[in-house]
Amino acid sequence: MGYTSNNINALLCFAALRRTNSGAWMPTSLHPMPLPFSWADQERHLVGHLSALIRLDTSNPPGNEITVARHLSRELSRSGIAHKVLESEPGRANLIARLPGTGQEPPLMLLGHADVVGAQPGGWSRPPFSGEVADGRVWGRGALDMKGQVAASLLVMQLLAAHRIPLRRDVLLVVTADEEAGSRLGAYWLWENHRSLVEAEFAFNEGGGQRFMTPGGPVYTVQVAEKGSARMRVTARGPGGHASVPRSESAVFTLAEALLRLRAFAPESVLSPTARRMLSTLAELHPGAGAEAIERLTQEPTWARAHSLPIDPVLREFVVAGMHNTATPTVLSAGHRQNVVPVEASVVLDGRLLPGELPDGWAERVQKAVGDRVEVSLLHGRVSTGVHDDPELLRVLGDTLAAHEPGARVLPYINPAATDARAFPDTKVVGFFPSASDADIMRLIHAPDEHARITDLMFGGKCLLDAVLRLSA
Ligand SMILES: [Zn+2]
């Protein structure tokens, strides 16, 4: 194709395209662009990749991620990119591709998962695995979580390869199995069995890139840590007997009282450096009453104050989650016959832990909160990931966003949910795939009618390419 090293500048120039106020894409400079390259072509590739990935049903269970791995393998072979497909169990495939750099710096990883949560039949206006392209959107399970980012990461690899961008570090594409069911056959398995292939300094993963418009301008979340977990069971016991004889004491009533105490429980607020930085960014973006409320919260942090911040409700949820350990009741169990008073009643609590918190320590505090008439046992616990708020990395991501949307800022936050980041303790895994639409669209994750807007995919893809170039080229 006759590409030359001149093309590096051209690609960098393309990568610096930014969104103007009118929403159109314009170059930030007037450098000549000698490449046979157009964003319209890249958009066609990106949409084609995503649509094809959605059509491969990787609902977990059973996962069957080998279909995605084979598809990616064909694409990577076509681009001459070295890669491996590694099965942890038959059909549960992980893929690792590598573009070699000079080795001056440790590798950068583009991380994604191939599996999706299943799709209940009701509520879909289009078949969930159609990958249909209509109304400027790509439709289907996985469009947002997270085959869109996987498709964009593939495109970034293909562009780096096609334009022979000299790299000062290896750039990896790692697409895992089993993220939606705990990562055991995917990210954890890779870390335990093929560590040397997935070692990296930084990784760009899901979990970030939600856009919020604030009074002070647009802000994009970047996941810099994710909470740990503590799954607990609360058990109440009481006398059994025939249900025809009413009793004031029973396991079910005791459990109900414990749940009411849990609802009234205001856990201690913790202002970690990450939470403090998040609040100071939000204060700058909310002049007036917002900044004053944030100031009061910083001076004297409480559960109630965090819950009443006058800011976007989703942002407020992130603030609350980033300052508190939590325990949410999920699965209730009691009784086996309509006319028998059960001797035992229980509820599972889904607990999430701030960095530095231990699962059994939290279970003890929950026990105090619900009282000693019930018993709290810890079923499973995991501490949080490390906090990866590397200032240089955040500066690069901030510069990237500002180049693509004037005035945009990054908001480092602690993700209350879990991703594959949990399996890579030595890598600074950040959630970064910015979406140009407001964060509302993320409510479609795991929901019926999941879809991605093509403008969002392109925005994310351009930011991803730009950030990779800034860190590696
Ligand atoms: Zn996901």
Coordinates of C-alpha atoms and ligand atoms in Angstrom, one line a residue:
M1 CA 0.0 0.0 0.0
G2 CA 3.1 2.2 0.1
Y3 CA 2.7 3.8 3.5
T4 CA 5.6 5.8 4.7
S5 CA 6.7 7.2 8.1
N6 CA 5.0 10.5 7.1
N7 CA 1.8 8.7 7.9
I8 CA 2.5 8.7 11.6
N9 CA 2.1 12.4 11.8
A10 CA -1.0 12.2 9.6
L11 CA -2.5 9.6 11.9
L12 CA -1.6 11.6 15.0
C13 CA -3.2 14.6 13.3
F14 CA -6.4 12.5 12.5
A15 CA -6.4 11.4 16.1
A16 CA -6.4 15.0 17.2
L17 CA -9.8 15.5 15.5
R18 CA -12.2 17.1 18.0
R19 CA -15.8 17.6 18.3
T20 CA -16.9 21.2 17.6
N21 CA -19.9 22.8 19.3
S22 CA -22.1 22.0 16.3
G23 CA -21.3 18.3 16.9
A24 CA -19.4 17.9 13.6
W25 CA -16.0 16.4 13.5
M26 CA -13.3 18.9 12.5
P27 CA -9.5 18.6 12.4
T28 CA -7.7 20.6 15.1
S29 CA -5.0 21.6 12.6
L30 CA -4.6 22.0 8.9
H31 CA -1.7 19.6 8.5
P32 CA -1.8 17.8 5.1
M33 CA -3.3 14.4 5.4
P34 CA -1.7 12.3 2.8
L35 CA -3.2 9.0 3.8
P36 CA -5.8 7.0 2.0
F37 CA -7.8 7.2 5.2
S38 CA -11.2 8.4 6.0
W39 CA -13.2 8.4 9.2
A40 CA -16.2 7.3 7.1
D41 CA -14.3 4.1 6.3
Q42 CA -13.3 3.6 9.9
E43 CA -16.9 4.0 11.0
R44 CA -17.9 1.3 8.5
H45 CA -15.3 -1.0 9.9
L46 CA -16.2 -0.3 13.5
V47 CA -20.0 -0.8 12.9
G48 CA -19.2 -4.0 10.9
H49 CA -17.0 -5.3 13.7
L50 CA -19.6 -4.7 16.4
S51 CA -22.5 -6.0 14.4
A52 CA -20.6 -9.2 13.7
L53 CA -19.6 -9.6 17.4
I54 CA -23.2 -9.2 18.6
R55 CA -24.4 -11.9 16.2
L56 CA -22.1 -14.3 18.0
D57 CA -24.2 -15.3 21.0
T58 CA -21.8 -15.4 24.0
S59 CA -24.4 -15.4 26.7
N60 CA -22.7 -16.6 29.9
P61 CA -23.6 -19.3 30.9
P62 CA -22.5 -21.1 28.7
G63 CA -20.3 -18.4 27.3
N64 CA -19.0 -20.1 24.2
E65 CA -16.5 -17.2 23.7
I66 CA -14.5 -19.3 21.2
T67 CA -16.8 -17.9 18.5
V68 CA -15.7 -14.4 19.3
A69 CA -12.0 -15.4 19.6
R70 CA -12.1 -17.1 16.2
H71 CA -13.8 -14.1 14.6
L72 CA -11.1 -11.7 16.1
S73 CA -8.4 -14.2 15.1
R74 CA -9.5 -14.0 11.4
E75 CA -9.5 -10.2 11.6
L76 CA -6.1 -10.0 13.3
S77 CA -4.6 -12.5 10.8
R78 CA -5.9 -10.3 7.9
S79 CA -4.0 -7.4 9.5
G80 CA -0.9 -9.4 10.1
I81 CA -1.1 -9.0 13.9
A82 CA 0.4 -11.8 16.0
H83 CA -2.0 -13.4 18.5
K84 CA -2.9 -16.5 20.5
V85 CA -6.2 -18.1 21.4
L86 CA -6.1 -19.8 24.8
E87 CA -8.9 -22.0 26.0
S88 CA -9.4 -22.4 29.8
E89 CA -12.1 -25.0 29.2
P90 CA -13.5 -26.3 25.9
G91 CA -15.2 -23.3 24.2
R92 CA -14.1 -20.8 26.9
A93 CA -11.5 -19.0 24.9
N94 CA -9.3 -16.0 25.6
L95 CA -7.5 -14.0 23.0
I96 CA -4.2 -12.2 23.3
A97 CA -2.8 -10.1 20.4
R98 CA 0.4 -8.1 20.5
L99 CA 1.9 -5.3 18.4
P100 CA 5.5 -5.2 19.3
G101 CA 7.1 -1.9 20.4
T102 CA 10.8 -1.1 21.1
G103 CA 10.4 -2.2 24.7
Q104 CA 11.5 1.3 26.0
E105 CA 8.4 1.1 28.2
P106 CA 6.3 -1.7 29.6
P107 CA 3.2 -2.8 27.5
L108 CA -0.2 -1.1 27.3
M109 CA -3.2 -3.4 27.2
L110 CA -6.6 -2.9 25.6
L111 CA -8.8 -5.1 27.7
G112 CA -12.3 -6.3 27.0
H113 CA -14.5 -9.3 27.7
A114 CA -16.2 -11.4 25.0
D115 CA -19.1 -12.8 27.1
V116 CA -22.4 -11.1 27.7
V117 CA -25.3 -11.5 30.1
G118 CA -28.2 -13.5 28.7
A119 CA -31.2 -11.8 27.1
Q120 CA -34.7 -12.5 28.5
P121 CA -37.1 -12.7 25.5
G122 CA -39.5 -10.0 26.6
G123 CA -39.0 -6.2 26.1
W124 CA -36.8 -6.3 23.0
S125 CA -38.0 -4.4 20.0
R126 CA -35.4 -6.2 17.8
P127 CA -33.9 -9.7 18.3
P128 CA -31.1 -9.4 20.9
F129 CA -28.5 -11.1 18.8
S130 CA -29.4 -9.5 15.4
G131 CA -26.6 -6.9 15.5
E132 CA -29.0 -4.8 13.4
V133 CA -27.9 -1.4 12.3
A134 CA -30.8 1.1 12.3
D135 CA -31.5 4.7 13.4
G136 CA -27.8 5.4 13.7
R137 CA -27.4 2.7 16.3
V138 CA -26.1 -0.9 16.5
W139 CA -28.6 -3.0 18.4
G140 CA -28.2 -6.0 20.5
R141 CA -26.9 -7.6 23.7
G142 CA -23.4 -6.6 24.3
A143 CA -23.5 -3.3 22.3
L144 CA -22.6 -1.4 25.5
D145 CA -21.2 -4.1 27.7
M146 CA -18.8 -4.5 26.1
K147 CA -18.5 -5.6 22.5
G148 CA -18.5 -1.9 21.4
Q149 CA -15.3 -1.3 23.2
V150 CA -13.9 -4.6 22.0
A151 CA -14.7 -3.6 18.4
A152 CA -13.1 -0.2 18.8
S153 CA -10.0 -1.8 20.4
L154 CA -9.7 -4.2 17.5
L155 CA -9.9 -1.2 15.1
V156 CA -7.2 0.6 17.1
M157 CA -4.9 -2.4 16.7
Q158 CA -5.6 -2.6 13.0
L159 CA -4.9 1.1 12.4
L160 CA -1.7 0.9 14.4
A161 CA -0.6 -2.1 12.3
A162 CA -1.8 -0.8 8.9
H163 CA 0.0 2.6 9.4
R164 CA 3.1 1.0 10.9
I165 CA 3.1 3.4 13.8
P166 CA 6.4 3.0 15.7
L167 CA 5.6 2.1 19.2
R168 CA 7.8 2.6 22.3
R169 CA 5.9 -0.1 24.2
D170 CA 4.0 -3.3 23.1
V171 CA 0.3 -2.7 22.6
L172 CA -1.8 -5.7 23.6
L173 CA -5.4 -6.6 22.9
V174 CA -6.7 -9.0 25.5
V175 CA -10.3 -10.3 25.1
T176 CA -11.4 -12.5 28.0
A177 CA -14.0 -15.1 28.7
D178 CA -16.3 -15.3 31.7
E179 CA -16.2 -11.8 33.0
E180 CA -20.0 -11.8 33.7
A181 CA -19.7 -14.8 35.9
G182 CA -16.7 -13.8 38.0
S183 CA -13.7 -14.0 35.5
R184 CA -12.5 -17.4 36.8
L185 CA -12.2 -18.9 33.3
G186 CA -11.0 -15.6 31.8
A187 CA -8.9 -12.9 33.4
Y188 CA -8.0 -14.8 36.6
W189 CA -7.1 -17.9 34.5
L190 CA -4.9 -15.8 32.2
W191 CA -3.2 -14.1 35.2
E192 CA -2.5 -17.5 36.9
N193 CA -1.5 -19.5 33.8
H194 CA -0.1 -17.1 31.2
R195 CA 1.1 -14.1 33.3
S196 CA 4.0 -13.2 31.1
L197 CA 1.6 -12.7 28.1
V198 CA -0.6 -10.3 29.9
E199 CA 1.8 -8.2 31.9
A200 CA 1.3 -4.5 31.3
E201 CA 1.8 -1.1 32.9
F202 CA -1.6 0.3 31.9
A203 CA -4.8 -1.2 30.7
F204 CA -7.9 0.5 29.2
N205 CA -11.0 -1.4 30.2
E206 CA -14.7 -0.9 30.6
G207 CA -16.1 0.9 33.6
G208 CA -15.5 4.5 32.6
G209 CA -16.4 7.1 30.0
Q210 CA -19.8 8.1 31.2
R211 CA -20.5 11.7 30.2
F212 CA -22.3 14.2 32.5
M213 CA -23.1 17.7 31.6
T214 CA -22.6 19.9 34.7
P215 CA -23.0 23.7 35.1
G216 CA -19.2 23.9 34.7
G217 CA -19.0 21.8 31.5
P218 CA -18.8 18.2 30.4
V219 CA -17.1 15.6 32.6
Y220 CA -16.2 12.0 31.9
T221 CA -15.8 9.3 34.5
V222 CA -12.5 7.3 34.5
Q223 CA -12.5 4.2 36.7
V224 CA -9.4 4.2 38.8
A225 CA -10.4 1.5 41.3
E226 CA -13.2 -0.8 42.0
K227 CA -14.8 -1.9 45.2
G228 CA -14.2 -5.2 46.8
S229 CA -17.1 -7.5 47.8
A230 CA -18.5 -9.2 50.9
R231 CA -21.4 -11.6 50.3
M232 CA -23.1 -12.2 53.6
R233 CA -26.1 -14.2 54.9
V234 CA -28.3 -12.9 57.7
T235 CA -30.1 -15.8 59.5
A236 CA -32.9 -15.5 62.0
R237 CA -34.3 -18.5 64.0
G238 CA -37.5 -19.0 65.9
P239 CA -40.1 -21.5 67.0
G240 CA -41.9 -23.5 64.3
G241 CA -45.4 -24.9 64.4
H242 CA -48.8 -24.9 62.7
A243 CA -49.5 -21.7 60.9
S244 CA -53.1 -21.7 62.1
V245 CA -51.9 -20.5 65.5
P246 CA -50.5 -17.0 65.2
R247 CA -47.3 -16.1 67.0
S248 CA -45.7 -12.8 67.8
E249 CA -42.2 -14.4 67.7
S250 CA -41.0 -16.1 64.5
A251 CA -37.9 -16.3 62.4
V252 CA -39.6 -14.3 59.7
F253 CA -40.6 -11.4 62.0
T254 CA -37.1 -11.4 63.5
L255 CA -35.5 -11.2 60.1
A256 CA -37.9 -8.4 59.1
E257 CA -36.9 -6.4 62.1
A258 CA -33.2 -6.9 61.2
L259 CA -33.9 -5.7 57.7
L260 CA -35.6 -2.5 59.0
R261 CA -32.5 -1.9 61.2
L262 CA -30.3 -2.3 58.1
R263 CA -32.4 0.2 56.2
A264 CA -31.9 2.8 58.9
F265 CA -28.2 2.0 59.2
A266 CA -26.0 5.0 58.1
P267 CA -22.5 3.5 57.5
E268 CA -19.5 5.6 58.4
S269 CA -18.3 8.0 55.6
V270 CA -14.7 7.6 54.4
L271 CA -13.0 10.4 52.6
S272 CA -10.2 8.6 50.7
P273 CA -7.8 10.7 48.6
T274 CA -9.8 9.5 45.5
A275 CA -13.1 10.6 47.0
R276 CA -11.6 13.9 48.1
R277 CA -10.3 14.6 44.5
M278 CA -13.6 13.6 43.0
L279 CA -15.4 16.0 45.3
S280 CA -13.0 18.9 44.6
T281 CA -13.5 18.4 40.8
L282 CA -17.2 18.3 41.3
A283 CA -17.1 21.5 43.5
E284 CA -15.3 23.3 40.6
L285 CA -18.0 22.1 38.2
H286 CA -20.9 23.2 40.4
P287 CA -20.4 26.8 41.4
G288 CA -22.8 28.2 44.1
A289 CA -25.1 25.9 46.1
G290 CA -23.5 22.7 44.7
A291 CA -20.0 23.8 45.7
E292 CA -21.2 24.8 49.2
A293 CA -22.9 21.5 49.8
I294 CA -19.8 19.7 48.6
E295 CA -17.7 21.8 50.9
R296 CA -19.9 20.9 53.9
L297 CA -19.7 17.3 53.0
T298 CA -15.9 17.5 52.8
Q299 CA -15.7 19.2 56.2
E300 CA -18.0 16.8 57.9
P301 CA -18.8 13.7 55.7
T302 CA -22.0 11.8 56.5
W303 CA -24.2 9.3 54.7
A304 CA -27.1 11.8 54.8
R305 CA -25.1 14.7 53.4
A306 CA -23.7 12.6 50.6
H307 CA -27.3 11.4 49.7
S308 CA -28.6 15.0 49.5
L309 CA -25.9 16.6 47.3
P310 CA -27.7 18.8 44.7
I311 CA -26.0 17.3 41.7
D312 CA -27.0 14.8 38.9
P313 CA -28.5 11.8 40.7
V314 CA -26.2 9.3 38.9
L315 CA -23.1 11.3 39.8
R316 CA -24.4 11.5 43.4
E317 CA -24.7 7.7 43.4
F318 CA -21.0 7.5 42.4
V319 CA -20.1 9.9 45.2
V320 CA -22.1 7.9 47.8
A321 CA -20.7 4.6 46.6
G322 CA -17.2 6.0 46.6
M323 CA -17.4 7.0 50.3
H324 CA -19.2 4.1 51.9
N325 CA -19.1 0.4 52.4
T326 CA -22.6 -1.0 51.5
A327 CA -24.8 -4.0 52.2
T328 CA -27.9 -4.5 50.0
P329 CA -30.4 -7.3 50.6
T330 CA -31.0 -9.5 47.6
V331 CA -32.2 -13.1 48.0
L332 CA -34.8 -13.9 50.7
S333 CA -35.5 -17.4 51.9
A334 CA -37.9 -18.8 54.4
G335 CA -40.6 -21.5 54.5
H336 CA -41.4 -24.6 52.5
R337 CA -45.2 -25.0 53.1
Q338 CA -48.0 -22.5 53.3
N339 CA -49.3 -23.9 56.7
V340 CA -45.9 -24.4 58.5
V341 CA -44.2 -21.6 60.4
P342 CA -40.6 -21.8 59.3
V343 CA -37.9 -22.2 62.0
E344 CA -35.4 -20.3 59.9
A345 CA -35.4 -17.2 57.6
S346 CA -32.5 -15.7 55.9
V347 CA -31.4 -13.0 53.5
V348 CA -28.3 -12.6 51.4
L349 CA -26.6 -9.2 51.5
D350 CA -24.5 -8.0 48.6
G351 CA -21.8 -6.0 50.3
R352 CA -19.3 -3.7 48.5
L353 CA -16.1 -2.6 50.1
L354 CA -14.0 0.5 49.8
P355 CA -10.3 0.2 49.1
G356 CA -8.5 -0.8 52.4
E357 CA -11.6 -2.5 53.9
L358 CA -11.5 -6.2 54.9
P359 CA -14.6 -8.4 54.3
D360 CA -14.8 -9.8 57.8
G361 CA -14.4 -6.4 59.4
W362 CA -17.4 -5.2 57.4
A363 CA -19.4 -8.3 58.3
E364 CA -18.8 -7.5 62.0
R365 CA -20.1 -4.0 61.6
V366 CA -23.1 -5.2 59.7
Q367 CA -23.8 -7.6 62.6
K368 CA -23.8 -4.7 65.1
A369 CA -26.1 -2.8 62.8
V370 CA -28.7 -5.5 62.5
G371 CA -28.6 -6.6 66.1
D372 CA -27.7 -9.8 67.9
R373 CA -31.1 -11.5 67.4
V374 CA -29.8 -12.6 64.0
E375 CA -26.5 -14.1 62.9
V376 CA -24.4 -12.6 60.1
S377 CA -22.0 -15.0 58.3
L378 CA -19.6 -14.1 55.6
L379 CA -20.1 -16.3 52.5
H380 CA -17.5 -14.8 50.2
G381 CA -15.2 -11.8 50.4
R382 CA -12.7 -10.0 48.1
V383 CA -10.8 -6.9 48.9
S384 CA -11.0 -4.0 46.4
T385 CA -8.5 -3.5 43.6
G386 CA -5.6 -1.0 44.1
V387 CA -6.3 2.6 43.3
H388 CA -4.7 3.5 40.0
D389 CA -4.9 7.3 40.0
D390 CA -1.5 7.7 38.3
P391 CA -1.3 11.5 37.8
E392 CA 0.5 11.3 34.5
L393 CA -2.0 8.8 33.1
L394 CA -4.9 11.0 34.2
R395 CA -3.3 14.0 32.7
V396 CA -3.0 12.2 29.3
L397 CA -6.6 11.1 29.5
G398 CA -7.7 14.6 30.4
D399 CA -5.7 16.1 27.5
T400 CA -7.2 13.4 25.2
L401 CA -10.8 14.3 26.2
A402 CA -10.2 18.0 26.0
A403 CA -8.8 17.5 22.4
H404 CA -12.1 15.8 21.4
E405 CA -14.5 17.9 23.3
P406 CA -13.4 21.4 24.3
G407 CA -13.6 22.0 28.0
A408 CA -14.1 18.3 28.9
R409 CA -12.6 17.0 32.1
V410 CA -11.9 13.7 33.6
L411 CA -13.6 12.5 36.9
P412 CA -11.6 9.7 38.4
Y413 CA -14.0 7.5 40.5
I414 CA -14.2 4.2 42.4
N415 CA -16.5 1.8 40.5
P416 CA -19.0 0.2 42.9
A417 CA -19.3 -2.8 40.5
A418 CA -16.6 -5.3 39.4
T419 CA -14.8 -5.9 36.1
D420 CA -11.8 -7.9 34.9
A421 CA -9.7 -5.3 36.6
R422 CA -10.0 -7.4 39.8
A423 CA -7.7 -10.1 38.2
F424 CA -4.8 -7.9 37.3
P425 CA -3.3 -6.7 40.5
D426 CA 0.0 -5.4 39.0
T427 CA -1.5 -3.4 36.2
K428 CA -3.0 0.1 36.4
V429 CA -6.3 -0.8 34.9
V430 CA -8.5 2.2 34.2
G431 CA -12.0 2.3 32.8
F432 CA -11.8 4.5 29.7
F433 CA -14.1 4.4 26.6
P434 CA -15.7 7.8 26.5
S435 CA -19.3 8.0 25.2
A436 CA -20.4 11.3 23.6
S437 CA -24.0 10.8 24.8
D438 CA -25.0 11.6 28.3
A439 CA -24.7 8.8 30.9
D440 CA -28.5 7.9 30.7
I441 CA -27.7 5.5 27.8
M442 CA -25.7 3.3 30.3
R443 CA -29.0 2.3 31.9
L444 CA -29.4 0.0 28.9
I445 CA -26.5 -2.2 30.2
H446 CA -27.9 -5.7 31.0
A447 CA -31.4 -4.4 30.0
P448 CA -33.7 -5.0 27.0
D449 CA -33.1 -3.1 23.9
E450 CA -29.4 -2.6 24.6
H451 CA -27.8 -0.6 21.8
A452 CA -24.9 1.7 21.1
R453 CA -25.1 5.0 19.1
I454 CA -22.7 5.0 16.2
T455 CA -21.6 8.6 17.1
D456 CA -20.7 7.3 20.6
L457 CA -18.8 4.4 19.3
M458 CA -16.8 6.6 17.0
F459 CA -16.1 9.1 19.8
G460 CA -14.9 6.3 22.0
G461 CA -12.8 4.8 19.2
K462 CA -11.1 8.1 18.4
C463 CA -10.4 8.9 22.1
L464 CA -9.0 5.3 22.6
L465 CA -6.8 5.7 19.5
D466 CA -5.6 9.1 20.6
A467 CA -4.8 8.0 24.2
V468 CA -2.9 4.9 22.9
L469 CA -0.9 7.1 20.5
R470 CA -0.1 9.6 23.3
L471 CA 1.1 6.8 25.6
S472 CA 2.8 4.6 23.1
A473 CA 3.7 6.2 19.8
Ligands
ZN1 ZN -18.8 -5.7 31.2

